Amino acid sequence: MPDPDSAVPKLRCPIVLVHGLCGYDRVTALGRPLKDYFPGIRERLEAAGNRVLVPRLSCTQGVADRAAELGRYIDRHVPAGPVHLIGHSMGGLDARYLVGNLGMAPRVRSVTTVGTPHRGSPIADWGVRRFGALVAPLFQLLGLSTRAFLDLTSAACARFNLVVRDAPGVQYFAVAGRCDDSLLGGGWQLTHGLVSRAEGANDGVVSVASAEWGEHTDVWPGDHLNLVNWPNRLARRQGVWEAVAPDYGRILRRVAAAE
């Protein structure tokens, strides 16, 4: 018998999955898919009959620019009717800005943010303070913006929250991540410790306190990328890794009420 907790409803509105900083939609080579930003999630939602879209936004542009790109993508691919937005990390801020400041509230039924630093991340603060002066010239040489890194600092997100208001009629939900020390890979040890000392429980990049938003916040076990179904290799070796793609069914069941 199917597990009712893993059931994925079919929504009337399309779902738009919004990637985070330095993200992408899908990497391909010779016409073959190599890596999805949301591995397994799109396929699971589509298997239930949902229309799922994954735009590719600028890697390091700021929230305002990425939100404008997102709006143009939606207008092009969904010229009429509303959508549901699910944004990972910075993608959640892009979604909020699109709805709150770019006049897209009538086109959006719900915004679900996943591991989004609504109140900024100590990692952004630390990185800008430590490496900003060194990285900025290199990015300029490469023709890349550094605005995204600045937009994710605590100070920038505090200003963001003053001017980007939740839109009436749009439902807002969130998912936060909490990763125990025993399941942290080597790449997360430093950042997890920095965020733990500053803000407590976190996913290695964003604290639970910063990720909380809207009417309801789920807290899932895992690191920042586990939240979008990138495997936790330590947990897999210990036999306790469970793919989170089924948890997106729970997100859809919650936002279904917004239709």
GROMACS .gro file of N, CA and C in nm, residues 55-157:
model
  309
   55PRO      N    1   1.373   2.747  -1.416
   55PRO     CA    2   1.450   2.848  -1.489
   55PRO      C    3   1.596   2.846  -1.451
   56ARG      N    4   1.680   2.899  -1.540
   56ARG     CA    5   1.821   2.920  -1.509
   56ARG      C    6   1.843   3.070  -1.494
   57LEU      N    7   1.870   3.113  -1.371
   57LEU     CA    8   1.891   3.254  -1.343
   57LEU      C    9   2.040   3.285  -1.338
   58SER      N   10   2.073   3.413  -1.337
   58SER     CA   11   2.213   3.454  -1.328
   58SER      C   12   2.276   3.399  -1.201
   59CYS      N   13   2.400   3.353  -1.212
   59CYS     CA   14   2.466   3.288  -1.099
   59CYS      C   15   2.490   3.382  -0.982
   60THR      N   16   2.541   3.502  -1.010
   60THR     CA   17   2.587   3.588  -0.901
   60THR      C   18   2.528   3.729  -0.904
   61GLN      N   19   2.429   3.752  -0.990
   61GLN     CA   20   2.361   3.881  -0.985
   61GLN      C   21   2.282   3.891  -0.855
   62GLY      N   22   2.243   4.014  -0.819
   62GLY     CA   23   2.168   4.036  -0.697
   62GLY      C   24   2.024   3.990  -0.706
   63VAL      N   25   1.956   3.996  -0.593
   63VAL     CA   26   1.818   3.949  -0.585
   63VAL      C   27   1.728   4.023  -0.682
   64ALA      N   28   1.739   4.156  -0.690
   64ALA     CA   29   1.650   4.233  -0.776
   64ALA      C   30   1.663   4.191  -0.922
   65ASP      N   31   1.785   4.171  -0.968
   65ASP     CA   32   1.806   4.130  -1.107
   65ASP      C   33   1.757   3.988  -1.132
   66ARG      N   34   1.785   3.898  -1.039
   66ARG     CA   35   1.741   3.759  -1.057
   66ARG      C   36   1.589   3.750  -1.052
   67ALA      N   37   1.526   3.828  -0.964
   67ALA     CA   38   1.381   3.827  -0.956
   67ALA      C   39   1.319   3.876  -1.087
   68ALA      N   40   1.380   3.979  -1.147
   68ALA     CA   41   1.330   4.028  -1.276
   68ALA      C   42   1.344   3.920  -1.383
   69GLU      N   43   1.454   3.847  -1.382
   69GLU     CA   44   1.473   3.736  -1.476
   69GLU      C   45   1.365   3.629  -1.454
   70LEU      N   46   1.338   3.601  -1.329
   70LEU     CA   47   1.236   3.501  -1.296
   70LEU      C   48   1.099   3.545  -1.348
   71GLY      N   49   1.069   3.673  -1.331
   71GLY     CA   50   0.941   3.723  -1.380
   71GLY      C   51   0.929   3.710  -1.531
   72ARG      N   52   1.036   3.743  -1.602
   72ARG     CA   53   1.032   3.731  -1.748
   72ARG      C   54   1.016   3.586  -1.791
   73TYR      N   55   1.082   3.495  -1.718
   73TYR     CA   56   1.071   3.352  -1.750
   73TYR      C   57   0.926   3.306  -1.733
   74ILE      N   58   0.864   3.345  -1.623
   74ILE     CA   59   0.726   3.303  -1.598
   74ILE      C   60   0.633   3.360  -1.705
   75ASP      N   61   0.650   3.487  -1.739
   75ASP     CA   62   0.566   3.548  -1.843
   75ASP      C   63   0.580   3.475  -1.977
   76ARG      N   64   0.703   3.428  -2.003
   76ARG     CA   65   0.728   3.361  -2.131
   76ARG      C   66   0.672   3.219  -2.133
   77HIS      N   67   0.686   3.148  -2.023
   77HIS     CA   68   0.647   3.006  -2.022
   77HIS      C   69   0.507   2.981  -1.966
   78VAL      N   70   0.458   3.076  -1.887
   78VAL     CA   71   0.322   3.067  -1.835
   78VAL      C   72   0.256   3.203  -1.859
   79PRO      N   73   0.219   3.232  -1.983
   79PRO     CA   74   0.170   3.366  -2.016
   79PRO      C   75   0.039   3.403  -1.949
   80ALA      N   76  -0.035   3.306  -1.902
   80ALA     CA   77  -0.161   3.334  -1.834
   80ALA      C   78  -0.179   3.236  -1.719
   81GLY      N   79  -0.241   3.285  -1.613
   81GLY     CA   80  -0.269   3.197  -1.500
   81GLY      C   81  -0.160   3.201  -1.395
   82PRO      N   82  -0.193   3.154  -1.276
   82PRO     CA   83  -0.100   3.161  -1.162
   82PRO      C   84  -0.003   3.044  -1.155
   83VAL      N   85   0.097   3.057  -1.069
   83VAL     CA   86   0.197   2.953  -1.046
   83VAL      C   87   0.222   2.940  -0.896
   84HIS      N   88   0.287   2.832  -0.859
   84HIS     CA   89   0.342   2.814  -0.725
   84HIS      C   90   0.494   2.823  -0.736
   85LEU      N   91   0.558   2.895  -0.645
   85LEU     CA   92   0.703   2.910  -0.646
   85LEU      C   93   0.764   2.833  -0.529
   86ILE      N   94   0.867   2.753  -0.557
   86ILE     CA   95   0.947   2.686  -0.454
   86ILE      C   96   1.091   2.727  -0.477
   87GLY      N   97   1.147   2.806  -0.386
   87GLY     CA   98   1.282   2.860  -0.405
   87GLY      C   99   1.379   2.807  -0.302
   88HIS      N  100   1.493   2.757  -0.350
   88HIS     CA  101   1.597   2.710  -0.260
   88HIS      C  102   1.698   2.820  -0.233
   89SER      N  103   1.735   2.837  -0.107
   89SER     CA  104   1.839   2.931  -0.067
   89SER      C  105   1.807   3.072  -0.119
   90MET      N  106   1.899   3.134  -0.193
   90MET     CA  107   1.874   3.267  -0.246
   90MET      C  108   1.751   3.271  -0.335
   91GLY      N  109   1.716   3.159  -0.398
   91GLY     CA  110   1.598   3.153  -0.483
   91GLY      C  111   1.471   3.189  -0.408
   92GLY      N  112   1.468   3.165  -0.277
   92GLY     CA  113   1.352   3.205  -0.198
   92GLY      C  114   1.340   3.356  -0.186
   93LEU      N  115   1.455   3.424  -0.175
   93LEU     CA  116   1.452   3.571  -0.172
   93LEU      C  117   1.410   3.626  -0.308
   94ASP      N  118   1.458   3.564  -0.415
   94ASP     CA  119   1.416   3.606  -0.549
   94ASP      C  120   1.264   3.597  -0.561
   95ALA      N  121   1.208   3.486  -0.513
   95ALA     CA  122   1.064   3.466  -0.522
   95ALA      C  123   0.989   3.570  -0.441
   96ARG      N  124   1.035   3.598  -0.321
   96ARG     CA  125   0.969   3.699  -0.238
   96ARG      C  126   0.975   3.837  -0.303
   97TYR      N  127   1.089   3.873  -0.360
   97TYR     CA  128   1.104   4.003  -0.424
   97TYR      C  129   1.012   4.013  -0.546
   98LEU      N  130   1.006   3.907  -0.624
   98LEU     CA  131   0.920   3.904  -0.742
   98LEU      C  132   0.776   3.934  -0.704
   99VAL      N  133   0.729   3.868  -0.598
   99VAL     CA  134   0.590   3.883  -0.557
   99VAL      C  135   0.566   4.017  -0.489
  100GLY      N  136   0.657   4.054  -0.399
  100GLY     CA  137   0.634   4.173  -0.318
  100GLY      C  138   0.665   4.304  -0.387
  101ASN      N  139   0.762   4.305  -0.481
  101ASN     CA  140   0.809   4.432  -0.536
  101ASN      C  141   0.799   4.446  -0.687
  102LEU      N  142   0.766   4.340  -0.758
  102LEU     CA  143   0.761   4.349  -0.904
  102LEU      C  144   0.620   4.327  -0.959
  103GLY      N  145   0.520   4.339  -0.873
  103GLY     CA  146   0.383   4.334  -0.920
  103GLY      C  147   0.333   4.199  -0.965
  104MET      N  148   0.399   4.091  -0.920
  104MET     CA  149   0.361   3.958  -0.966
  104MET      C  150   0.268   3.884  -0.870
  105ALA      N  151   0.224   3.951  -0.764
  105ALA     CA  152   0.137   3.883  -0.667
  105ALA      C  153   0.014   3.821  -0.731
  106PRO      N  154  -0.052   3.887  -0.829
  106PRO     CA  155  -0.169   3.824  -0.890
  106PRO      C  156  -0.138   3.697  -0.967
  107ARG      N  157  -0.010   3.675  -1.000
  107ARG     CA  158   0.030   3.557  -1.079
  107ARG      C  159   0.082   3.444  -0.991
  108VAL      N  160   0.087   3.464  -0.860
  108VAL     CA  161   0.150   3.364  -0.771
  108VAL      C  162   0.051   3.325  -0.661
  109ARG      N  163   0.028   3.194  -0.647
  109ARG     CA  164  -0.060   3.143  -0.543
  109ARG      C  165   0.014   3.122  -0.411
  110SER      N  166   0.139   3.071  -0.421
  110SER     CA  167   0.214   3.042  -0.298
  110SER      C  168   0.362   3.055  -0.323
  111VAL      N  169   0.434   3.085  -0.214
  111VAL     CA  170   0.581   3.088  -0.215
  111VAL      C  171   0.628   2.997  -0.102
  112THR      N  172   0.705   2.894  -0.138
  112THR     CA  173   0.768   2.807  -0.037
  112THR      C  174   0.918   2.824  -0.048
  113THR      N  175   0.981   2.865   0.060
  113THR     CA  176   1.125   2.885   0.061
  113THR      C  177   1.192   2.768   0.132
  114VAL      N  178   1.303   2.722   0.077
  114VAL     CA  179   1.373   2.604   0.128
  114VAL      C  180   1.517   2.642   0.161
  115GLY      N  181   1.553   2.641   0.289
  115GLY     CA  182   1.689   2.679   0.327
  115GLY      C  183   1.723   2.820   0.287
  116THR      N  184   1.628   2.911   0.294
  116THR     CA  185   1.649   3.049   0.251
  116THR      C  186   1.693   3.136   0.368
  117PRO      N  187   1.798   3.215   0.352
  117PRO     CA  188   1.847   3.302   0.460
  117PRO      C  189   1.767   3.432   0.468
  118HIS      N  190   1.644   3.424   0.517
  118HIS     CA  191   1.559   3.542   0.522
  118HIS      C  192   1.620   3.653   0.607
  119ARG      N  193   1.699   3.616   0.703
  119ARG     CA  194   1.763   3.714   0.790
  119ARG      C  195   1.914   3.717   0.768
  120GLY      N  196   1.955   3.666   0.653
  120GLY     CA  197   2.097   3.663   0.619
  120GLY      C  198   2.166   3.540   0.676
  121SER      N  199   2.291   3.523   0.636
  121SER     CA  200   2.371   3.410   0.683
  121SER      C  201   2.504   3.459   0.737
  122PRO      N  202   2.546   3.408   0.853
  122PRO     CA  203   2.680   3.442   0.903
  122PRO      C  204   2.790   3.405   0.804
  123ILE      N  205   2.763   3.307   0.717
  123ILE     CA  206   2.864   3.269   0.618
  123ILE      C  207   2.886   3.382   0.518
  124ALA      N  208   2.777   3.446   0.476
  124ALA     CA  209   2.791   3.561   0.386
  124ALA      C  210   2.864   3.675   0.456
  125ASP      N  211   2.830   3.700   0.582
  125ASP     CA  212   2.897   3.806   0.658
  125ASP      C  213   3.048   3.778   0.666
  126TRP      N  214   3.080   3.654   0.701
  126TRP     CA  215   3.219   3.614   0.717
  126TRP      C  216   3.294   3.619   0.584
  127GLY      N  217   3.230   3.569   0.478
  127GLY     CA  218   3.295   3.566   0.348
  127GLY      C  219   3.321   3.704   0.293
  128VAL      N  220   3.223   3.792   0.302
  128VAL     CA  221   3.240   3.929   0.251
  128VAL      C  222   3.348   4.001   0.331
  129ARG      N  223   3.348   3.981   0.462
  129ARG     CA  224   3.446   4.048   0.547
  129ARG      C  225   3.587   3.995   0.521
  130ARG      N  226   3.601   3.864   0.504
  130ARG     CA  227   3.733   3.803   0.490
  130ARG      C  228   3.789   3.813   0.348
  131PHE      N  229   3.701   3.792   0.249
  131PHE     CA  230   3.748   3.772   0.113
  131PHE      C  231   3.694   3.872   0.011
  132GLY      N  232   3.606   3.960   0.055
  132GLY     CA  233   3.543   4.052  -0.040
  132GLY      C  234   3.642   4.133  -0.121
  133ALA      N  235   3.741   4.188  -0.054
  133ALA     CA  236   3.838   4.274  -0.123
  133ALA      C  237   3.923   4.195  -0.222
  134LEU      N  238   3.943   4.065  -0.196
  134LEU     CA  239   4.024   3.983  -0.285
  134LEU      C  240   3.943   3.930  -0.403
  135VAL      N  241   3.818   3.893  -0.377
  135VAL     CA  242   3.737   3.828  -0.479
  135VAL      C  243   3.679   3.927  -0.579
  136ALA      N  244   3.642   4.046  -0.531
  136ALA     CA  245   3.575   4.143  -0.618
  136ALA      C  246   3.655   4.175  -0.745
  137PRO      N  247   3.786   4.202  -0.738
  137PRO     CA  248   3.861   4.230  -0.861
  137PRO      C  249   3.863   4.112  -0.958
  138LEU      N  250   3.872   3.990  -0.903
  138LEU     CA  251   3.871   3.872  -0.989
  138LEU      C  252   3.738   3.858  -1.061
  139PHE      N  253   3.628   3.878  -0.989
  139PHE     CA  254   3.497   3.869  -1.051
  139PHE      C  255   3.480   3.977  -1.158
  140GLN      N  256   3.529   4.096  -1.130
  140GLN     CA  257   3.522   4.203  -1.229
  140GLN      C  258   3.599   4.166  -1.355
  141LEU      N  259   3.716   4.106  -1.338
  141LEU     CA  260   3.797   4.063  -1.451
  141LEU      C  261   3.723   3.960  -1.535
  142LEU      N  262   3.646   3.874  -1.468
  142LEU     CA  263   3.570   3.770  -1.537
  142LEU      C  264   3.435   3.819  -1.587
  143GLY      N  265   3.403   3.943  -1.558
  143GLY     CA  266   3.274   3.997  -1.600
  143GLY      C  267   3.157   3.947  -1.518
  144LEU      N  268   3.184   3.908  -1.392
  144LEU     CA  269   3.080   3.855  -1.304
  144LEU      C  270   3.045   3.955  -1.196
  145SER      N  271   2.921   3.953  -1.155
  145SER     CA  272   2.876   4.039  -1.046
  145SER      C  273   2.905   3.974  -0.911
  146THR      N  274   2.925   4.056  -0.809
  146THR     CA  275   2.938   4.006  -0.672
  146THR      C  276   2.816   4.044  -0.588
  147ARG      N  277   2.714   4.101  -0.651
  147ARG     CA  278   2.599   4.154  -0.579
  147ARG      C  279   2.529   4.047  -0.495
  148ALA      N  280   2.522   3.924  -0.547
  148ALA     CA  281   2.451   3.818  -0.474
  148ALA      C  282   2.511   3.795  -0.336
  149PHE      N  283   2.644   3.794  -0.327
  149PHE     CA  284   2.709   3.769  -0.199
  149PHE      C  285   2.676   3.879  -0.099
  150LEU      N  286   2.672   4.004  -0.148
  150LEU     CA  287   2.639   4.116  -0.062
  150LEU      C  288   2.493   4.110  -0.018
  151ASP      N  289   2.406   4.066  -0.107
  151ASP     CA  290   2.262   4.060  -0.076
  151ASP      C  291   2.229   3.955   0.029
  152LEU      N  292   2.319   3.861   0.055
  152LEU     CA  293   2.291   3.754   0.150
  152LEU      C  294   2.346   3.782   0.289
  153THR      N  295   2.407   3.899   0.310
  153THR     CA  296   2.457   3.934   0.442
  153THR      C  297   2.341   3.968   0.535
  154SER      N  298   2.368   3.963   0.664
  154SER     CA  299   2.263   3.992   0.763
  154SER      C  300   2.211   4.134   0.748
  155ALA      N  301   2.300   4.229   0.726
  155ALA     CA  302   2.258   4.368   0.713
  155ALA      C  303   2.171   4.388   0.590
  156ALA      N  304   2.211   4.327   0.477
  156ALA     CA  305   2.134   4.342   0.354
  156ALA      C  306   1.996   4.278   0.368
  157CYS      N  307   1.988   4.162   0.434
  157CYS     CA  308   1.858   4.096   0.449
  157CYS      C  309   1.767   4.172   0.545
   0.00000   0.00000   0.00000
